[in-house]
Amino acid sequence: MKHSTTAVLSAVVLMLTTSCNKFSNVSEGMTISELKEIVGEPDSIRNDTFNEVWFYNTHVVSVVNDTVTMVRSKKEIREEVLQMQRQMEELNKRLNR
């Protein structure tokens, strides 16, 4: 059992590493055809007023007029959200003095 668990964990780590490495070849300004060629189809797509947001296992991609406008890892997005929350807390403290 221990060997099969180790094998499964190794496979998951390899899959995530490979996925992240593919995204290092994606950049803003690419067409969606180029994006799909590199990383494949997204897991899901959300249509907003001005853009589409393509969700992958490890990354989020913003697309406007069939062009990539933003590529972020989910980890980067979480860190940005946490930073904004800390800034809002600091601002609220200053306003409530």
CSV table of N, CA, C and O in Angstrom, one decimal:
chain,number,residue,atom,x,y,z
A,1,MET,N,0.8,-1.2,0.0
A,1,MET,CA,0.0,0.0,0.0
A,1,MET,C,0.9,1.3,0.0
A,1,MET,O,0.6,2.2,-0.7
A,2,LYS,N,2.0,1.2,0.8
A,2,LYS,CA,2.8,2.4,0.9
A,2,LYS,C,3.4,2.7,-0.5
A,2,LYS,O,3.5,3.9,-0.9
A,3,HIS,N,3.8,1.7,-1.3
A,3,HIS,CA,4.4,1.9,-2.6
A,3,HIS,C,3.4,2.5,-3.6
A,3,HIS,O,3.7,3.4,-4.3
A,4,SER,N,2.1,2.0,-3.5
A,4,SER,CA,1.1,2.6,-4.4
A,4,SER,C,0.8,4.0,-4.1
A,4,SER,O,0.6,4.8,-5.0
A,5,THR,N,0.8,4.4,-2.8
A,5,THR,CA,0.5,5.8,-2.4
A,5,THR,C,1.6,6.6,-2.9
A,5,THR,O,1.4,7.7,-3.4
A,6,THR,N,2.9,6.2,-2.7
A,6,THR,CA,4.0,7.0,-3.2
A,6,THR,C,4.0,7.1,-4.7
A,6,THR,O,4.3,8.2,-5.2
A,7,ALA,N,3.6,6.1,-5.4
A,7,ALA,CA,3.5,6.2,-6.9
A,7,ALA,C,2.5,7.2,-7.3
A,7,ALA,O,2.7,8.0,-8.3
A,8,VAL,N,1.3,7.2,-6.7
A,8,VAL,CA,0.2,8.1,-7.0
A,8,VAL,C,0.7,9.5,-6.7
A,8,VAL,O,0.5,10.5,-7.5
A,9,LEU,N,1.3,9.8,-5.6
A,9,LEU,CA,1.8,11.1,-5.2
A,9,LEU,C,2.8,11.6,-6.2
A,9,LEU,O,2.8,12.8,-6.6
A,10,SER,N,3.7,10.7,-6.6
A,10,SER,CA,4.7,11.1,-7.6
A,10,SER,C,4.1,11.5,-8.9
A,10,SER,O,4.5,12.4,-9.5
A,11,ALA,N,3.1,10.7,-9.3
A,11,ALA,CA,2.4,11.0,-10.6
A,11,ALA,C,1.7,12.4,-10.5
A,11,ALA,O,1.8,13.2,-11.5
A,12,VAL,N,1.1,12.7,-9.4
A,12,VAL,CA,0.4,14.0,-9.2
A,12,VAL,C,1.4,15.1,-9.3
A,12,VAL,O,1.2,16.1,-10.0
A,13,VAL,N,2.5,15.0,-8.6
A,13,VAL,CA,3.6,16.0,-8.6
A,13,VAL,C,4.1,16.2,-10.0
A,13,VAL,O,4.3,17.4,-10.5
A,14,LEU,N,4.4,15.1,-10.7
A,14,LEU,CA,4.9,15.2,-12.1
A,14,LEU,C,3.9,15.9,-13.0
A,14,LEU,O,4.2,16.8,-13.8
A,15,MET,N,2.6,15.6,-12.8
A,15,MET,CA,1.5,16.2,-13.6
A,15,MET,C,1.5,17.7,-13.4
A,15,MET,O,1.4,18.5,-14.3
A,16,LEU,N,1.5,18.1,-12.1
A,16,LEU,CA,1.4,19.5,-11.8
A,16,LEU,C,2.6,20.3,-12.3
A,16,LEU,O,2.6,21.4,-12.8
A,17,THR,N,3.8,19.7,-12.1
A,17,THR,CA,5.1,20.3,-12.6
A,17,THR,C,5.0,20.5,-14.1
A,17,THR,O,5.4,21.5,-14.6
A,18,THR,N,4.6,19.5,-14.8
A,18,THR,CA,4.5,19.5,-16.3
A,18,THR,C,3.6,20.6,-16.7
A,18,THR,O,3.8,21.4,-17.6
A,19,SER,N,2.4,20.7,-16.0
A,19,SER,CA,1.4,21.7,-16.3
A,19,SER,C,2.0,23.1,-16.1
A,19,SER,O,1.8,24.0,-17.0
A,20,CYS,N,2.6,23.3,-15.0
A,20,CYS,CA,3.2,24.6,-14.7
A,20,CYS,C,4.3,25.0,-15.7
A,20,CYS,O,4.4,26.2,-16.2
A,21,ASN,N,5.1,24.0,-16.1
A,21,ASN,CA,6.1,24.3,-17.1
A,21,ASN,C,5.6,24.7,-18.5
A,21,ASN,O,6.1,25.5,-19.1
A,22,LYS,N,4.4,24.1,-18.9
A,22,LYS,CA,3.8,24.5,-20.1
A,22,LYS,C,3.4,26.0,-20.1
A,22,LYS,O,3.5,26.7,-21.1
A,23,PHE,N,2.9,26.4,-18.9
A,23,PHE,CA,2.5,27.8,-18.8
A,23,PHE,C,3.6,28.8,-18.9
A,23,PHE,O,3.4,30.0,-19.2
A,24,SER,N,4.8,28.4,-18.7
A,24,SER,CA,6.0,29.3,-18.8
A,24,SER,C,6.2,29.7,-20.2
A,24,SER,O,6.8,30.7,-20.5
A,25,ASN,N,5.6,29.0,-21.2
A,25,ASN,CA,5.6,29.3,-22.6
A,25,ASN,C,4.4,30.1,-23.1
A,25,ASN,O,4.4,30.5,-24.3
A,26,VAL,N,3.5,30.4,-22.2
A,26,VAL,CA,2.3,31.3,-22.5
A,26,VAL,C,2.6,32.7,-22.1
A,26,VAL,O,3.1,33.0,-21.1
A,27,SER,N,2.3,33.6,-23.0
A,27,SER,CA,2.5,35.0,-22.7
A,27,SER,C,1.4,35.9,-23.3
A,27,SER,O,0.6,35.5,-24.1
A,28,GLU,N,1.3,37.1,-22.7
A,28,GLU,CA,0.2,38.0,-23.1
A,28,GLU,C,0.5,38.4,-24.6
A,28,GLU,O,1.6,38.4,-25.0
A,29,GLY,N,-0.6,38.5,-25.3
A,29,GLY,CA,-0.5,38.8,-26.7
A,29,GLY,C,-0.7,37.6,-27.7
A,29,GLY,O,-0.9,37.8,-28.9
A,30,MET,N,-0.6,36.4,-27.1
A,30,MET,CA,-0.8,35.2,-27.9
A,30,MET,C,-2.2,35.1,-28.3
A,30,MET,O,-3.1,35.6,-27.6
A,31,THR,N,-2.5,34.4,-29.4
A,31,THR,CA,-3.8,34.1,-29.8
A,31,THR,C,-4.3,32.9,-29.0
A,31,THR,O,-3.5,32.1,-28.4
A,32,ILE,N,-5.7,32.7,-29.0
A,32,ILE,CA,-6.2,31.5,-28.3
A,32,ILE,C,-5.8,30.2,-29.0
A,32,ILE,O,-5.6,29.2,-28.3
A,33,SER,N,-5.5,30.3,-30.3
A,33,SER,CA,-5.0,29.1,-31.0
A,33,SER,C,-3.6,28.7,-30.5
A,33,SER,O,-3.4,27.5,-30.2
A,34,GLU,N,-2.8,29.7,-30.3
A,34,GLU,CA,-1.4,29.4,-29.7
A,34,GLU,C,-1.5,28.9,-28.3
A,34,GLU,O,-0.8,28.0,-27.9
A,35,LEU,N,-2.4,29.5,-27.5
A,35,LEU,CA,-2.6,29.1,-26.1
A,35,LEU,C,-3.0,27.6,-26.1
A,35,LEU,O,-2.4,26.9,-25.4
A,36,LYS,N,-4.0,27.3,-26.9
A,36,LYS,CA,-4.5,25.9,-26.9
A,36,LYS,C,-3.5,24.9,-27.4
A,36,LYS,O,-3.4,23.8,-26.9
A,37,GLU,N,-2.7,25.4,-28.3
A,37,GLU,CA,-1.6,24.5,-28.8
A,37,GLU,C,-0.6,24.2,-27.7
A,37,GLU,O,-0.1,23.0,-27.6
A,38,ILE,N,-0.3,25.1,-26.8
A,38,ILE,CA,0.7,24.9,-25.8
A,38,ILE,C,0.1,24.2,-24.6
A,38,ILE,O,0.7,23.2,-24.1
A,39,VAL,N,-1.1,24.6,-24.1
A,39,VAL,CA,-1.6,24.1,-22.8
A,39,VAL,C,-2.9,23.3,-23.0
A,39,VAL,O,-3.5,22.7,-22.0
A,40,GLY,N,-3.5,23.3,-24.2
A,40,GLY,CA,-4.7,22.6,-24.4
A,40,GLY,C,-6.0,23.4,-24.0
A,40,GLY,O,-5.9,24.6,-23.7
A,41,GLU,N,-7.1,22.7,-24.0
A,41,GLU,CA,-8.4,23.3,-23.7
A,41,GLU,C,-8.5,23.6,-22.2
A,41,GLU,O,-7.9,22.8,-21.4
A,42,PRO,N,-9.2,24.6,-21.8
A,42,PRO,CA,-9.3,24.9,-20.4
A,42,PRO,C,-10.3,24.0,-19.7
A,42,PRO,O,-11.1,23.3,-20.4
A,43,ASP,N,-10.2,23.9,-18.4
A,43,ASP,CA,-11.2,23.1,-17.6
A,43,ASP,C,-12.6,23.7,-17.7
A,43,ASP,O,-13.6,23.0,-17.8
A,44,SER,N,-12.6,25.1,-17.7
A,44,SER,CA,-13.9,25.8,-17.8
A,44,SER,C,-13.6,27.2,-18.3
A,44,SER,O,-12.4,27.7,-18.2
A,45,ILE,N,-14.6,27.9,-18.8
A,45,ILE,CA,-14.5,29.2,-19.3
A,45,ILE,C,-15.7,30.0,-18.7
A,45,ILE,O,-16.8,29.6,-18.7
A,46,ARG,N,-15.4,31.2,-18.2
A,46,ARG,CA,-16.4,32.1,-17.7
A,46,ARG,C,-16.4,33.4,-18.6
A,46,ARG,O,-15.4,34.0,-18.8
A,47,ASN,N,-17.6,33.7,-19.1
A,47,ASN,CA,-17.7,34.9,-19.9
A,47,ASN,C,-18.1,36.1,-19.1
A,47,ASN,O,-19.2,36.0,-18.4
A,48,ASP,N,-17.3,37.1,-19.1
A,48,ASP,CA,-17.7,38.4,-18.5
A,48,ASP,C,-18.0,39.4,-19.5
A,48,ASP,O,-18.0,39.1,-20.7
A,49,THR,N,-18.3,40.6,-19.1
A,49,THR,CA,-18.7,41.6,-20.1
A,49,THR,C,-17.7,41.9,-21.1
A,49,THR,O,-17.9,42.0,-22.3
A,50,PHE,N,-16.4,42.1,-20.7
A,50,PHE,CA,-15.4,42.5,-21.6
A,50,PHE,C,-14.3,41.4,-21.9
A,50,PHE,O,-13.5,41.6,-22.7
A,51,ASN,N,-14.4,40.3,-21.2
A,51,ASN,CA,-13.4,39.3,-21.4
A,51,ASN,C,-13.9,37.9,-21.1
A,51,ASN,O,-15.0,37.7,-20.5
A,52,GLU,N,-13.1,36.9,-21.4
A,52,GLU,CA,-13.4,35.5,-21.0
A,52,GLU,C,-12.3,35.2,-20.1
A,52,GLU,O,-11.1,35.6,-20.2
A,53,VAL,N,-12.6,34.4,-19.1
A,53,VAL,CA,-11.6,33.9,-18.1
A,53,VAL,C,-11.5,32.4,-18.3
A,53,VAL,O,-12.5,31.7,-18.1
A,54,TRP,N,-10.4,31.9,-18.6
A,54,TRP,CA,-10.2,30.5,-18.9
A,54,TRP,C,-9.5,29.9,-17.7
A,54,TRP,O,-8.4,30.4,-17.2
A,55,PHE,N,-10.1,28.9,-17.1
A,55,PHE,CA,-9.6,28.2,-15.9
A,55,PHE,C,-8.9,26.9,-16.2
A,55,PHE,O,-9.5,26.0,-16.8
A,56,TYR,N,-7.7,26.8,-15.8
A,56,TYR,CA,-6.9,25.5,-15.9
A,56,TYR,C,-6.7,25.0,-14.5
A,56,TYR,O,-6.9,25.7,-13.5
A,57,ASN,N,-6.1,23.8,-14.4
A,57,ASN,CA,-5.8,23.2,-13.1
A,57,ASN,C,-5.0,24.2,-12.2
A,57,ASN,O,-5.2,24.3,-11.0
A,58,THR,N,-3.9,24.7,-12.8
A,58,THR,CA,-3.0,25.5,-12.0
A,58,THR,C,-3.0,27.0,-12.3
A,58,THR,O,-2.3,27.8,-11.7
A,59,HIS,N,-3.6,27.4,-13.4
A,59,HIS,CA,-3.5,28.8,-13.9
A,59,HIS,C,-4.9,29.3,-14.3
A,59,HIS,O,-5.8,28.6,-14.6
A,60,VAL,N,-4.9,30.6,-14.4
A,60,VAL,CA,-6.1,31.4,-14.9
A,60,VAL,C,-5.6,32.3,-16.0
A,60,VAL,O,-4.6,32.9,-15.9
A,61,VAL,N,-6.3,32.3,-17.2
A,61,VAL,CA,-5.9,33.1,-18.3
A,61,VAL,C,-7.1,34.0,-18.7
A,61,VAL,O,-8.3,33.5,-18.8
A,62,SER,N,-6.8,35.3,-18.9
A,62,SER,CA,-7.8,36.2,-19.4
A,62,SER,C,-7.7,36.4,-20.9
A,62,SER,O,-6.6,36.6,-21.4
A,63,VAL,N,-8.8,36.4,-21.6
A,63,VAL,CA,-8.8,36.5,-23.1
A,63,VAL,C,-9.7,37.6,-23.5
A,63,VAL,O,-10.9,37.6,-23.0
A,64,VAL,N,-9.3,38.5,-24.3
A,64,VAL,CA,-10.1,39.6,-24.9
A,64,VAL,C,-9.9,39.6,-26.4
A,64,VAL,O,-8.7,39.6,-26.9
A,65,ASN,N,-11.0,39.5,-27.1
A,65,ASN,CA,-10.9,39.5,-28.6
A,65,ASN,C,-9.9,38.4,-29.1
A,65,ASN,O,-9.1,38.7,-30.0
A,66,ASP,N,-10.1,37.2,-28.6
A,66,ASP,CA,-9.2,36.1,-29.0
A,66,ASP,C,-7.7,36.2,-28.7
A,66,ASP,O,-6.9,35.6,-29.4
A,67,THR,N,-7.4,37.1,-27.8
A,67,THR,CA,-6.0,37.4,-27.5
A,67,THR,C,-5.8,37.2,-26.0
A,67,THR,O,-6.6,37.8,-25.2
A,68,VAL,N,-4.7,36.6,-25.6
A,68,VAL,CA,-4.4,36.4,-24.1
A,68,VAL,C,-4.0,37.8,-23.6
A,68,VAL,O,-3.1,38.4,-24.1
A,69,THR,N,-4.6,38.2,-22.5
A,69,THR,CA,-4.3,39.5,-21.9
A,69,THR,C,-3.7,39.4,-20.5
A,69,THR,O,-3.2,40.3,-20.0
A,70,MET,N,-3.8,38.2,-19.9
A,70,MET,CA,-3.3,38.0,-18.6
A,70,MET,C,-3.1,36.5,-18.3
A,70,MET,O,-4.0,35.7,-18.7
A,71,VAL,N,-2.0,36.1,-17.7
A,71,VAL,CA,-1.7,34.7,-17.3
A,71,VAL,C,-1.2,34.8,-15.9
A,71,VAL,O,-0.2,35.4,-15.6
A,72,ARG,N,-1.9,34.1,-15.0
A,72,ARG,CA,-1.5,34.0,-13.6
A,72,ARG,C,-1.7,32.6,-13.0
A,72,ARG,O,-2.7,31.9,-13.4
A,73,SER,N,-0.8,32.2,-12.2
A,73,SER,CA,-1.0,30.9,-11.5
A,73,SER,C,-2.0,31.2,-10.4
A,73,SER,O,-2.1,32.3,-9.9
A,74,LYS,N,-2.7,30.1,-10.0
A,74,LYS,CA,-3.6,30.3,-8.9
A,74,LYS,C,-2.9,30.7,-7.6
A,74,LYS,O,-3.5,31.4,-6.8
A,75,LYS,N,-1.7,30.3,-7.5
A,75,LYS,CA,-0.9,30.6,-6.3
A,75,LYS,C,-0.7,32.2,-6.3
A,75,LYS,O,-0.8,32.8,-5.3
A,76,GLU,N,-0.3,32.7,-7.5
A,76,GLU,CA,-0.1,34.2,-7.6
A,76,GLU,C,-1.4,34.9,-7.2
A,76,GLU,O,-1.3,36.0,-6.5
A,77,ILE,N,-2.5,34.4,-7.7
A,77,ILE,CA,-3.8,35.1,-7.5
A,77,ILE,C,-4.1,35.1,-6.0
A,77,ILE,O,-4.5,36.1,-5.4
A,78,ARG,N,-3.9,33.9,-5.3
A,78,ARG,CA,-4.2,33.8,-3.9
A,78,ARG,C,-3.3,34.8,-3.1
A,78,ARG,O,-3.8,35.5,-2.2
A,79,GLU,N,-2.0,34.9,-3.5
A,79,GLU,CA,-1.1,35.9,-2.8
A,79,GLU,C,-1.5,37.3,-3.1
A,79,GLU,O,-1.5,38.1,-2.1
A,80,GLU,N,-2.0,37.7,-4.3
A,80,GLU,CA,-2.5,39.0,-4.6
A,80,GLU,C,-3.7,39.3,-3.8
A,80,GLU,O,-3.8,40.4,-3.2
A,81,VAL,N,-4.6,38.4,-3.6
A,81,VAL,CA,-5.8,38.6,-2.8
A,81,VAL,C,-5.5,38.8,-1.4
A,81,VAL,O,-6.0,39.7,-0.7
A,82,LEU,N,-4.6,38.0,-0.8
A,82,LEU,CA,-4.2,38.2,0.6
A,82,LEU,C,-3.5,39.5,0.8
A,82,LEU,O,-3.8,40.2,1.8
A,83,GLN,N,-2.7,40.0,-0.2
A,83,GLN,CA,-2.1,41.3,0.0
A,83,GLN,C,-3.1,42.4,0.0
A,83,GLN,O,-3.0,43.3,0.8
A,84,MET,N,-4.1,42.3,-0.9
A,84,MET,CA,-5.2,43.3,-1.0
A,84,MET,C,-6.0,43.3,0.3
A,84,MET,O,-6.4,44.4,0.8
A,85,GLN,N,-6.2,42.1,0.9
A,85,GLN,CA,-6.9,42.0,2.2
A,85,GLN,C,-6.2,42.7,3.3
A,85,GLN,O,-6.7,43.5,4.1
A,86,ARG,N,-4.9,42.5,3.3
A,86,ARG,CA,-4.0,43.2,4.3
A,86,ARG,C,-4.0,44.7,4.2
A,86,ARG,O,-4.1,45.4,5.1
A,87,GLN,N,-4.0,45.1,2.9
A,87,GLN,CA,-4.0,46.6,2.7
A,87,GLN,C,-5.4,47.2,3.1
A,87,GLN,O,-5.4,48.3,3.6
A,88,MET,N,-6.5,46.4,2.8
A,88,MET,CA,-7.8,46.9,3.2
A,88,MET,C,-7.9,47.0,4.8
A,88,MET,O,-8.5,47.9,5.3
A,89,GLU,N,-7.4,46.0,5.4
A,89,GLU,CA,-7.4,46.0,6.9
A,89,GLU,C,-6.6,47.2,7.4
A,89,GLU,O,-7.1,47.9,8.4
A,90,GLU,N,-5.4,47.5,6.8
A,90,GLU,CA,-4.6,48.6,7.3
A,90,GLU,C,-5.4,49.9,7.0
A,90,GLU,O,-5.4,50.8,7.9
A,91,LEU,N,-6.0,50.0,5.9
A,91,LEU,CA,-6.8,51.2,5.6
A,91,LEU,C,-7.9,51.4,6.5
A,91,LEU,O,-8.2,52.5,7.0
A,92,ASN,N,-8.6,50.3,6.9
A,92,ASN,CA,-9.7,50.4,7.8
A,92,ASN,C,-9.3,50.8,9.2
A,92,ASN,O,-9.9,51.6,9.9
A,93,LYS,N,-8.1,50.3,9.6
A,93,LYS,CA,-7.5,50.8,10.9
A,93,LYS,C,-7.3,52.3,10.9
A,93,LYS,O,-7.6,52.9,11.9
A,94,ARG,N,-6.7,52.8,9.8
A,94,ARG,CA,-6.4,54.2,9.7
A,94,ARG,C,-7.7,55.0,9.7
A,94,ARG,O,-7.7,56.1,10.3
A,95,LEU,N,-8.7,54.6,9.1
A,95,LEU,CA,-9.9,55.3,9.0
A,95,LEU,C,-10.7,55.3,10.3
A,95,LEU,O,-11.4,56.3,10.6
A,96,ASN,N,-10.5,54.3,11.1
A,96,ASN,CA,-11.2,54.2,12.3
A,96,ASN,C,-10.5,54.7,13.6
A,96,ASN,O,-10.9,54.6,14.7
A,97,ARG,N,-9.4,55.4,13.3
A,97,ARG,CA,-8.6,56.0,14.5
A,97,ARG,C,-9.4,57.2,15.0
A,97,ARG,O,-10.0,58.0,14.5
